[in-house]
Short mmCIF file of C-alpha atoms in Angstrom, two decimals:
data_model
loop_
_atom_site.label_atom_id
_atom_site.label_comp_id
_atom_site.label_asym_id
_atom_site.label_seq_id
_atom_site.Cartn_x
_atom_site.Cartn_y
_atom_site.Cartn_z
CA MET D 1 0.00 0.00 0.00
CA THR D 2 1.25 3.47 -0.84
CA VAL D 3 0.87 6.12 1.84
CA SER D 4 1.77 9.78 1.45
CA GLY D 5 4.70 11.05 3.50
CA SER D 6 2.53 13.59 5.31
CA ARG D 7 0.49 10.78 6.87
CA ARG D 8 3.41 8.63 7.96
CA ARG D 9 4.18 8.70 11.64
CA PRO D 10 7.75 8.72 13.08
CA LEU D 11 9.67 5.43 12.88
CA ALA D 12 9.73 4.99 16.65
CA LEU D 13 5.94 5.05 16.77
CA ARG D 14 5.69 2.65 13.85
CA LEU D 15 8.00 0.22 15.61
CA SER D 16 5.76 0.33 18.66
CA LEU D 17 2.83 -0.72 16.47
CA THR D 18 4.94 -3.55 15.10
CA ALA D 19 5.20 -4.86 18.65
CA ALA D 20 1.45 -4.52 18.99
CA ILE D 21 0.75 -6.79 16.01
CA ALA D 22 3.02 -9.42 17.52
CA VAL D 23 0.66 -9.50 20.49
CA THR D 24 -2.35 -9.43 18.21
CA VAL D 25 -1.56 -12.64 16.34
CA ALA D 26 -0.77 -14.64 19.49
CA GLY D 27 -4.38 -15.02 20.63
CA SER D 28 -6.28 -18.29 20.93
CA SER D 29 -9.25 -19.52 18.90
CA VAL D 30 -12.70 -18.26 19.87
CA ALA D 31 -16.21 -18.51 18.49
CA PHE D 32 -17.46 -15.91 16.02
CA ALA D 33 -19.97 -13.33 17.22
CA SER D 34 -22.04 -11.77 14.46
CA PRO D 35 -21.47 -8.03 13.98
CA ALA D 36 -24.18 -5.56 13.04
CA VAL D 37 -24.63 -3.19 10.11
CA SER D 38 -26.17 0.17 9.07
CA ALA D 39 -25.64 3.09 6.75
CA PRO D 40 -24.13 6.45 7.83
CA LEU D 41 -26.80 8.75 9.22
CA PRO D 42 -27.27 12.52 8.99
CA VAL D 43 -26.82 14.90 11.91
CA ARG D 44 -29.48 14.58 14.56
CA ALA D 45 -32.13 17.28 14.71
CA ALA D 46 -32.30 17.29 18.52
CA ALA D 47 -29.23 17.36 20.76
CA ALA D 48 -28.80 14.54 23.26
CA PRO D 49 -27.94 15.29 26.91
CA ALA D 50 -24.73 14.00 28.50
CA PHE D 51 -24.65 10.24 29.00
CA THR D 52 -22.41 7.30 29.74
CA ALA D 53 -21.73 5.26 26.62
CA GLY D 54 -22.33 1.53 26.53
CA LEU D 55 -19.60 -1.04 25.96
CA CYS D 56 -18.80 -2.49 22.58
CA GLU D 57 -19.51 -6.15 21.93
CA GLY D 58 -17.18 -8.58 23.72
CA THR D 59 -15.34 -6.02 25.89
CA GLU D 60 -13.35 -8.00 28.44
CA TYR D 61 -12.33 -5.30 30.91
CA THR D 62 -13.88 -2.23 32.55
CA PRO D 63 -12.91 1.06 30.88
CA SER D 64 -12.47 4.19 33.00
CA GLU D 65 -15.25 6.69 33.55
CA GLN D 66 -13.49 9.30 31.39
CA MET D 67 -13.47 6.87 28.47
CA LEU D 68 -17.24 6.31 28.69
CA ASP D 69 -18.38 9.81 29.68
CA ILE D 70 -19.94 11.63 26.73
CA ALA D 71 -20.10 15.25 27.82
CA GLY D 72 -18.60 18.60 26.91
CA VAL D 73 -16.69 18.65 23.64
CA ARG D 74 -17.21 14.94 23.10
CA LEU D 75 -20.96 15.41 23.47
CA GLU D 76 -20.84 18.15 20.86
CA HIS D 77 -19.01 15.83 18.48
CA TYR D 78 -21.62 13.16 19.13
CA ASN D 79 -24.55 15.53 18.53
CA ASP D 80 -22.92 16.63 15.30
CA GLY D 81 -23.35 13.07 14.00
CA ASN D 82 -19.73 11.98 14.44
CA ILE D 83 -18.39 8.84 16.04
CA VAL D 84 -16.67 9.43 19.39
CA PRO D 85 -13.72 7.09 20.17
CA LEU D 86 -14.02 5.53 23.65
CA TYR D 87 -11.29 2.94 24.42
CA GLY D 88 -9.08 0.27 22.89
CA THR D 89 -9.65 -3.47 22.57
CA THR D 90 -7.37 -4.27 25.54
CA ASP D 91 -6.45 -2.62 28.83
CA ARG D 92 -2.74 -2.76 27.99
CA GLY D 93 -2.69 0.83 26.74
CA THR D 94 -3.16 4.12 28.51
CA SER D 95 -5.90 6.70 28.29
CA THR D 96 -4.05 8.43 25.48
CA ALA D 97 -2.66 5.37 23.66
CA VAL D 98 -5.07 2.55 22.86
CA ASP D 99 -4.76 -0.78 21.08
CA ALA D 100 -6.62 -1.29 17.82
CA PRO D 101 -9.40 -1.89 17.14
CA VAL D 102 -11.07 1.00 18.96
CA CYS D 103 -14.58 1.12 20.41
CA GLY D 104 -16.53 4.22 19.38
CA VAL D 105 -20.09 5.47 19.88
CA ARG D 106 -22.38 7.34 17.49
CA ASP D 107 -26.03 8.24 17.11
CA VAL D 108 -28.18 5.89 15.02
CA ASP D 109 -31.86 6.81 14.80
CA GLY D 110 -31.73 8.52 18.20
CA ILE D 111 -29.99 5.59 19.89
CA ALA D 112 -26.35 5.60 20.99
CA LYS D 113 -24.64 2.65 19.30
CA SER D 114 -21.18 1.47 20.32
CA GLU D 115 -19.19 -0.35 17.61
CA TRP D 116 -15.64 -1.51 16.91
CA MET D 117 -13.52 0.51 14.48
CA TYR D 118 -10.65 -1.29 12.66
CA CYS D 119 -7.44 0.41 11.58
CA THR D 120 -6.61 0.44 7.87
CA ASP D 121 -3.21 2.21 8.27
CA PHE D 122 -0.78 0.12 10.30
CA ASP D 123 1.59 2.97 11.19
CA LEU D 124 -0.79 5.87 11.90
CA ASP D 125 -2.00 7.13 15.27
CA PRO D 126 -5.50 6.01 16.29
CA CYS D 127 -6.06 9.47 17.81
CA ALA D 128 -8.59 7.86 20.12
CA GLY D 129 -7.46 8.77 23.63
CA VAL D 130 -8.84 11.09 26.31
CA ASP D 131 -7.05 13.18 28.90
CA GLU D 132 -7.91 13.54 32.59
CA ASN D 133 -10.67 16.00 31.67
CA GLY D 134 -12.23 13.62 29.15
CA LEU D 135 -11.07 15.65 26.14
CA PRO D 136 -10.10 13.78 22.94
CA VAL D 137 -6.34 13.65 22.46
CA ASP D 138 -3.80 11.84 20.31
CA LYS D 139 -0.90 9.74 21.48
CA HIS D 140 1.15 12.84 22.28
CA ASN D 141 -1.68 14.15 24.45
CA ASP D 142 -2.44 16.80 21.86
CA GLU D 143 -6.07 17.83 21.78
CA MET D 144 -7.92 16.44 18.80
CA GLY D 145 -10.89 17.53 16.77
CA PRO D 146 -13.84 15.27 16.01
CA THR D 147 -13.53 11.91 14.32
CA VAL D 148 -15.63 12.61 11.25
CA PRO D 149 -17.13 10.34 8.56
CA SER D 150 -14.87 9.61 5.60
CA SER D 151 -15.48 8.37 2.08
CA GLY D 152 -12.97 5.60 2.68
CA ASN D 153 -9.22 5.07 2.58
CA PRO D 154 -7.84 6.65 -0.61
CA ASP D 155 -4.79 4.37 -0.53
CA LEU D 156 -6.91 1.20 -0.98
CA SER D 157 -7.97 -0.28 -4.33
CA ALA D 158 -11.50 -1.37 -5.12
CA ASP D 159 -10.50 -5.00 -4.51
CA ASP D 160 -8.91 -4.04 -1.18
CA LEU D 161 -12.12 -2.34 -0.12
CA ALA D 162 -14.15 -5.40 -1.15
CA VAL D 163 -11.93 -7.80 0.85
CA ILE D 164 -11.87 -5.58 3.97
CA SER D 165 -15.63 -5.17 3.75
CA TRP D 166 -16.05 -8.95 3.59
CA LEU D 167 -13.65 -9.49 6.50
CA LEU D 168 -15.61 -7.14 8.73
CA GLN D 169 -18.88 -8.91 7.89
CA ASN D 170 -17.81 -12.56 8.05
CA PRO D 171 -15.69 -14.86 10.20
CA ALA D 172 -12.30 -15.84 8.78
CA LYS D 173 -9.46 -18.09 9.94
CA LEU D 174 -6.12 -16.83 11.20
CA ASP D 175 -4.21 -20.01 11.96
CA GLY D 176 -5.86 -21.25 15.16
CA SER D 177 -8.12 -18.23 15.69
CA VAL D 178 -11.45 -17.21 14.17
CA SER D 179 -11.98 -13.53 13.49
CA GLY D 180 -14.92 -11.57 14.85
CA ASN D 181 -15.98 -8.94 17.38
CA GLY D 182 -16.90 -11.21 20.27
CA SER D 183 -13.59 -11.31 22.20
CA GLU D 184 -10.15 -9.77 22.37
CA ASP D 185 -8.63 -12.73 20.53
CA ALA D 186 -11.29 -12.66 17.80
CA ARG D 187 -10.85 -8.91 17.30
CA SER D 188 -7.06 -9.26 17.20
CA ALA D 189 -7.41 -11.88 14.48
CA ARG D 190 -9.76 -9.64 12.49
CA GLN D 191 -7.50 -6.59 12.85
CA THR D 192 -4.46 -8.57 11.67
CA LEU D 193 -6.35 -9.83 8.60
CA VAL D 194 -7.36 -6.25 7.78
CA TRP D 195 -3.71 -5.20 8.00
CA CYS D 196 -2.82 -8.11 5.70
CA VAL D 197 -4.90 -6.28 3.08
CA SER D 198 -4.22 -2.61 3.85
CA ASP D 199 -0.52 -2.93 4.74
CA TYR D 200 0.73 -6.09 3.04
CA ASP D 201 3.55 -4.13 1.35
CA ASN D 202 4.34 -1.98 4.38
CA PRO D 203 7.99 -2.60 5.42
CA LEU D 204 6.86 -2.90 9.03
CA MET D 205 4.70 -5.88 8.03
CA ALA D 206 7.57 -7.79 6.44
CA ASP D 207 7.87 -10.24 9.33
CA PHE D 208 4.20 -11.08 9.05
CA LYS D 209 3.87 -11.72 5.34
CA GLY D 210 4.10 -15.45 5.89
CA LEU D 211 1.14 -15.26 8.27
CA CYS D 212 -0.86 -13.31 5.71
CA ASP D 213 0.02 -15.68 2.88
CA ARG D 214 -1.14 -18.72 4.84
CA ASN D 215 -4.50 -17.27 5.76
CA LEU D 216 -5.28 -14.59 3.19
CA GLY D 217 -3.20 -15.39 0.14
CA ALA D 218 -3.81 -14.30 -3.43
CA ASP D 219 -6.26 -17.12 -4.19
CA GLU D 220 -8.38 -16.48 -1.11
CA ARG D 221 -8.47 -12.77 -1.80
CA ALA D 222 -9.56 -13.45 -5.39
CA ARG D 223 -12.34 -15.74 -4.10
CA ILE D 224 -13.61 -13.02 -1.76
CA VAL D 225 -13.56 -10.42 -4.55
CA GLU D 226 -15.70 -12.78 -6.66
CA ILE D 227 -18.21 -13.09 -3.83
CA MET D 228 -18.41 -9.33 -3.40
CA ASN D 229 -18.87 -8.74 -7.12
CA VAL D 230 -21.49 -11.35 -7.96
CA THR D 231 -25.22 -10.77 -7.90
CA GLN D 232 -26.03 -12.53 -4.67
CA THR D 233 -28.96 -14.94 -4.74
CA LEU D 234 -31.01 -16.82 -2.15
CA ASP D 235 -33.91 -19.06 -3.14
CA LEU D 236 -35.87 -21.77 -1.32
CA ALA D 237 -38.38 -24.17 -2.89
CA ARG D 238 -40.19 -27.37 -1.97
CA LYS D 239 -38.79 -30.43 -3.72
CA THR D 240 -40.52 -33.51 -2.28
CA PRO D 241 -43.45 -33.69 -2.46
CA ALA D 242 -43.82 -31.13 -5.22
CA THR D 243 -47.56 -30.98 -4.46
CA GLY D 244 -49.97 -32.41 -1.95
CA THR D 245 -49.51 -33.24 1.70
CA LEU D 246 -47.60 -35.75 3.76
CA LYS D 247 -48.52 -38.08 6.57
CA ALA D 248 -47.24 -37.41 10.05
CA GLY D 249 -43.74 -38.79 10.44
CA GLU D 250 -42.86 -38.57 6.74
CA THR D 251 -40.02 -36.36 5.43
CA ALA D 252 -40.34 -33.30 3.21
CA VAL D 253 -37.36 -32.08 1.15
CA PHE D 254 -36.66 -28.40 0.41
CA THR D 255 -33.93 -27.10 -1.90
CA LEU D 256 -31.96 -23.96 -1.09
CA ASN D 257 -30.08 -22.28 -3.94
CA THR D 258 -27.44 -19.67 -3.11
CA ASN D 259 -24.11 -18.26 -4.20
CA MET D 260 -23.43 -16.61 -0.85
CA TYR D 261 -20.47 -18.82 -0.06
CA ARG D 262 -18.80 -19.23 3.31
CA LYS D 263 -21.27 -16.82 4.81
CA PRO D 264 -23.56 -17.97 7.64
CA ILE D 265 -27.16 -18.16 6.43
CA SER D 266 -29.82 -18.28 9.13
CA VAL D 267 -32.15 -21.23 8.50
CA GLN D 268 -35.25 -21.80 10.65
CA SER D 269 -38.09 -24.34 10.60
CA SER D 270 -41.46 -24.31 12.35
CA ALA D 271 -41.72 -25.46 15.94
CA GLY D 272 -42.18 -29.18 16.36
CA THR D 273 -40.04 -30.12 13.36
CA GLU D 274 -36.53 -31.38 12.80
CA LEU D 275 -34.42 -29.86 10.01
CA THR D 276 -31.25 -31.45 8.62
CA VAL D 277 -29.01 -31.24 5.59
CA CYS D 278 -29.70 -34.33 3.49
CA GLY D 279 -28.80 -35.88 0.17
CA ASP D 280 -25.48 -35.31 -1.58
CA ASN D 281 -24.56 -32.03 0.08
CA GLY D 282 -20.91 -32.34 0.99
CA LYS D 283 -20.40 -28.60 0.54
CA ALA D 284 -23.04 -27.58 3.10
CA THR D 285 -22.82 -27.58 6.89
CA LEU D 286 -25.69 -26.89 9.28
CA SER D 287 -24.61 -25.92 12.81
CA GLY D 288 -27.57 -25.02 14.98
CA ASN D 289 -29.53 -22.70 12.71
CA GLN D 290 -26.49 -21.47 10.75
CA LEU D 291 -26.03 -22.94 7.25
CA THR D 292 -22.69 -22.43 5.51
CA VAL D 293 -22.16 -23.38 1.87
CA ASP D 294 -18.70 -23.73 0.35
CA GLY D 295 -17.96 -22.62 -3.20
CA ARG D 296 -17.03 -19.69 -5.36
CA GLY D 297 -18.19 -17.78 -8.40
CA ASP D 298 -21.55 -16.55 -9.56
CA ALA D 299 -23.27 -19.93 -10.11
CA PRO D 300 -25.48 -20.93 -7.15
CA THR D 301 -25.21 -24.26 -5.33
CA ALA D 302 -28.28 -26.37 -4.48
CA VAL D 303 -28.55 -27.69 -0.94
CA ASP D 304 -31.29 -30.12 0.15
CA LEU D 305 -32.87 -29.63 3.56
CA CYS D 306 -35.02 -32.38 5.06
CA LEU D 307 -37.90 -31.58 7.41
CA THR D 308 -39.83 -34.12 9.50
CA ALA D 309 -42.99 -33.38 11.51
CA ALA D 310 -44.66 -35.77 13.93
CA ASN D 311 -48.08 -34.04 13.89
CA SER D 312 -50.50 -32.67 11.34
CA GLY D 313 -50.42 -29.01 10.27
CA ASP D 314 -48.64 -26.57 8.00
CA TYR D 315 -44.87 -26.22 8.49
CA SER D 316 -42.38 -23.86 6.89
CA VAL D 317 -38.67 -23.36 6.36
CA THR D 318 -37.18 -19.87 6.11
CA ALA D 319 -33.70 -18.66 5.15
CA SER D 320 -32.33 -15.17 5.69
CA VAL D 321 -28.97 -13.46 5.26
CA ILE D 322 -27.57 -9.94 5.14
CA PRO D 323 -25.90 -9.55 1.76
CA ASP D 324 -22.24 -8.56 1.71
CA SER D 325 -21.66 -5.06 0.43
CA VAL D 326 -18.90 -2.50 0.46
CA GLU D 327 -21.60 0.04 1.34
CA ASN D 328 -22.05 -1.62 4.74
CA LEU D 329 -18.77 -0.11 5.95
CA HIS D 330 -18.60 3.13 7.90
CA TRP D 331 -15.32 5.03 7.47
CA ASN D 332 -14.01 7.81 9.71
CA THR D 333 -10.83 9.64 10.68
CA ALA D 334 -9.68 12.51 12.90
CA GLY D 335 -7.18 14.02 10.49
CA ALA D 336 -4.20 13.46 8.20
CA GLU D 337 -1.97 12.11 10.98
CA CYS D 338 -4.69 9.87 12.31
CA GLN D 339 -5.97 6.44 11.51
CA ILE D 340 -8.71 5.86 8.98
CA PHE D 341 -11.11 3.47 10.62
CA ALA D 342 -13.47 1.03 8.96
CA SER D 343 -16.37 -0.15 11.08
CA PHE D 344 -19.18 -2.55 10.43
CA ASP D 345 -22.34 -0.57 10.94
CA THR D 346 -24.59 -1.43 13.86
CA VAL D 347 -27.93 -1.19 12.08
CA ARG D 348 -28.62 -3.97 9.64
CA PRO D 349 -29.89 -3.18 6.14
CA ALA D 350 -32.76 -5.14 4.69
CA SER D 351 -31.86 -8.80 4.65
CA MET D 352 -32.51 -11.29 1.87
CA ASN D 353 -35.23 -13.77 2.80
CA ALA D 354 -36.71 -16.93 1.28
CA SER D 355 -39.31 -19.40 2.53
CA ALA D 356 -41.35 -22.46 1.55
CA SER D 357 -43.93 -24.60 3.34
CA VAL D 358 -45.51 -28.05 3.36
CA GLY D 359 -48.69 -29.50 4.85
CA TYR D 360 -49.10 -32.64 6.89
CA ALA D 361 -52.52 -34.34 6.72
CA ALA D 362 -54.76 -33.98 9.75
CA VAL D 363 -55.64 -37.05 11.73
CA PRO D 364 -59.43 -37.81 11.48
CA THR D 365 -61.24 -36.64 14.60
CA THR D 366 -63.63 -39.65 14.54
CA THR D 367 -62.36 -43.04 13.61
CA PRO D 368 -65.18 -45.09 11.98
CA ALA D 369 -65.82 -48.38 13.64
CA THR D 370 -64.35 -51.17 11.62
CA THR D 371 -66.20 -54.50 11.82
CA THR D 372 -63.69 -57.22 11.52
CA PRO D 373 -65.27 -60.62 10.76
CA ALA D 374 -64.59 -63.01 13.53
CA THR D 375 -61.94 -65.40 12.47
CA THR D 376 -62.92 -68.93 13.45
CA THR D 377 -59.83 -70.85 14.15
CA PRO D 378 -60.52 -74.57 13.75
CA ALA D 379 -60.07 -76.32 16.99
CA THR D 380 -56.94 -78.32 16.99
CA THR D 381 -57.87 -81.89 17.87
CA THR D 382 -55.14 -83.44 19.81
CA PRO D 383 -55.42 -87.25 19.67
CA ALA D 384 -56.31 -88.49 23.07
CA THR D 385 -53.54 -90.49 24.59
CA THR D 386 -54.95 -93.45 26.46
CA THR D 387 -52.86 -93.97 29.49
CA PRO D 388 -53.65 -97.22 31.24
CA ALA D 389 -55.33 -96.37 34.43
CA THR D 390 -53.31 -97.28 37.41
CA THR D 391 -55.68 -98.74 39.91
CA THR D 392 -54.58 -97.76 43.28
CA PRO D 393 -56.26 -99.88 45.90
CA ALA D 394 -58.53 -97.73 47.88
CA THR D 395 -57.35 -97.26 51.35
CA PRO D 396 -60.09 -98.63 53.52
CA VAL D 397 -61.59 -96.10 55.75
CA VAL D 398 -61.37 -97.53 59.21
CA PRO D 399 -64.00 -96.06 61.45
CA ILE D 400 -62.71 -94.85 64.72
CA VAL D 401 -64.16 -97.22 67.27
CA PRO D 402 -63.72 -96.65 70.94
CA ILE D 403 -61.23 -99.09 72.35
CA VAL D 404 -63.09 -101.73 74.35
CA PRO D 405 -61.07 -103.89 76.73
CA ILE D 406 -60.46 -107.28 75.22
CA VAL D 407 -62.32 -109.92 77.30
CA PRO D 408 -61.23 -113.54 76.85
CA ILE D 409 -63.94 -115.26 74.89
CA VAL D 410 -64.85 -118.61 76.33
CA PRO D 411 -66.81 -120.63 73.82
CA ILE D 412 -70.13 -121.89 75.12
CA ILE D 413 -70.34 -125.62 74.48
CA PRO D 414 -73.90 -126.80 74.16
CA ILE D 415 -74.78 -129.50 76.67
CA VAL D 416 -75.99 -132.58 74.88
CA PRO D 417 -77.78 -135.01 77.24
CA VAL D 418 -76.51 -138.56 76.96
CA VAL D 419 -79.43 -140.87 76.34
CA PRO D 420 -78.71 -144.55 76.98
CA VAL D 421 -79.25 -146.77 73.98
CA VAL D 422 -81.79 -149.49 74.83
CA PRO D 423 -81.70 -152.36 72.44
CA GLY D 424 -84.86 -152.70 70.46
CA VAL D 425 -86.02 -149.29 71.28
CA PRO D 426 -85.69 -146.86 68.48
CA VAL D 427 -83.42 -144.08 69.29
CA PRO D 428 -84.56 -140.77 67.98
CA SER D 429 -81.99 -138.97 65.82
CA GLN D 430 -80.22 -136.15 67.55
CA PRO D 431 -78.53 -133.23 65.99
CA VAL D 432 -74.83 -133.61 65.64
CA ALA D 433 -72.99 -130.96 67.53
CA THR D 434 -70.39 -128.93 65.59
CA PRO D 435 -67.04 -128.95 67.26
CA ALA D 436 -66.36 -125.60 68.83
CA THR D 437 -63.31 -123.50 67.95
CA PRO D 438 -60.83 -123.92 70.70
CA ALA D 439 -60.35 -120.84 72.84
CA PRO D 440 -57.04 -118.97 72.75
CA ALA D 441 -54.52 -120.43 75.05
CA THR D 442 -53.70 -117.14 76.70
CA PRO D 443 -56.24 -114.30 76.81
CA LYS D 444 -54.73 -110.92 75.76
CA PRO D 445 -54.96 -108.45 78.58
CA ALA D 446 -56.62 -105.08 77.99
CA THR D 447 -54.31 -102.25 76.87
CA GLY D 448 -54.53 -98.50 76.41
CA PRO D 449 -56.41 -95.91 78.37
CA ARG D 450 -59.73 -96.51 79.91
CA PRO D 451 -62.22 -96.50 77.07
CA VAL D 452 -64.85 -93.91 76.81
CA ALA D 453 -68.44 -94.80 76.33
CA ILE D 454 -70.15 -93.77 73.17
CA ASP D 455 -72.48 -91.51 75.15
CA GLY D 456 -69.49 -89.71 76.64
CA GLY D 457 -69.52 -91.52 80.06
CA ALA D 458 -66.85 -93.84 81.44
CA ALA D 459 -67.06 -97.41 80.25
CA GLU D 460 -67.22 -100.14 82.93
CA GLN D 461 -65.02 -103.18 82.78
CA ASN D 462 -67.06 -106.46 82.91
CA SER D 463 -64.33 -109.04 82.96
CA GLY D 464 -65.39 -110.45 86.42
CA ARG D 465 -68.90 -111.22 85.34
CA ASN D 466 -67.77 -112.98 82.22
CA VAL D 467 -65.38 -115.14 84.17
CA ALA D 468 -68.18 -116.32 86.51
CA VAL D 469 -70.28 -117.38 83.54
CA ALA D 470 -67.36 -119.21 82.08
CA VAL D 471 -66.71 -121.12 85.34
CA THR D 472 -70.35 -122.12 85.64
CA GLY D 473 -70.28 -123.46 82.10
CA LEU D 474 -67.21 -125.51 82.78
CA ALA D 475 -68.87 -127.04 85.90
CA LEU D 476 -71.83 -128.13 83.86
CA VAL D 477 -69.56 -129.63 81.27
CA GLY D 478 -67.79 -131.51 83.99
CA MET D 479 -71.01 -132.88 85.44
CA ALA D 480 -72.17 -134.00 82.05
CA ALA D 481 -68.96 -135.82 81.47
CA ALA D 482 -69.23 -137.63 84.81
CA GLY D 483 -72.76 -138.75 83.98
CA ALA D 484 -71.63 -140.16 80.69
CA VAL D 485 -68.94 -142.22 82.40
CA ALA D 486 -71.41 -143.59 84.93
CA LEU D 487 -73.73 -144.73 82.21
CA ARG D 488 -70.94 -146.50 80.39
CA ARG D 489 -69.97 -148.36 83.51
CA LYS D 490 -73.52 -149.33 84.18
CA ARG D 491 -73.96 -150.71 80.69
CA SER D 492 -70.91 -152.71 81.00
#
């Protein structure tokens, strides 16, 4: 980049900025935080009272009161429609010397907006400090005039402007870091990439050319210029089904066509649905609701998005993106010896939007009764298996009989009278007596407890009475026997 001698700062000050860039490129990787945009606004009709300015996005320390106090001369500059520098990106500087980028505040539609301003001249003074009275001063503590809007940096080509504009509107890689506004590391990465464009040929950047070539070489810069010069397109249409509705649980396919490459596109679907990238879409990545498509040139790339809904109703998919434009940059400077800042405006212009929808059939509220004929299943006849019956002898039921004392049974022998046989006199026939069963040799004595009578009373033992009868019977038998002997003797 060629810079006029009147705008070059002393070598000692340029060397100090060289040290600053060494700190800038040493940061770690962080997530990108989306910046905001707007167009420069005219001077406000009504003056604002003194106020304390808000912090810029991702500020990681607490600036002093003087830095944030907008009063006096600084309030006049603000009410004149100018941006008022507040503080630097880190707390390593002093009130009069700040690290780039610089946070500044300006009026946008009656609202004070704080935004980061990026340096586009590596070796010029930011002119963004304040003294103990809150007055704007440069690095030498010289009082400064307002930081006024500028038409841009006259030392930059149209391609340079296009690349810087893209860098301030999109995340970009710087080795292990991702550029953005959301943190000190992200801002340091973005500022270094801007210097890779604005000061690539600056002798003070010689030690950093390798860094620039790795991350923002000629091919990458050409790709970005193509993006900024094409007619940007964004279109969304339903692909499957082309017409009609779907059943709950089925998948609808939408096709997004765009040539806005490597730029996050916000993609949203209706509540209760799941949206994914599907089909052969190796160049598209969906992270949360941010879709990024890789490519280059003017020709758009088609990306299929699949939507699934579990319930009936109408569901839609929308895509929106803020188109990249050099006009989205806000330029300002405080004078010939001061930095020309480029800032990404805080009010977004009209975004590009596209949408498409699909319907899922409603579930019938009343389900008609369906009469299903009864299905008669033939009974399965299992052949009876004849198992021979096992006859188990019935266990005789023995009635419980009260235990009666066993009394010796003495057989009663009938007494047959002996009639003498008289010759010639017919003897009447007599019945023949059956021999009696001999009595047991030894009567079994009674055992067990005293039996109980059936009526519940105590049973009486009757063995004495039975013995008397038996003795009497034996006496009679004896007498009969003696008679028989006497008759025999008499006959003889």
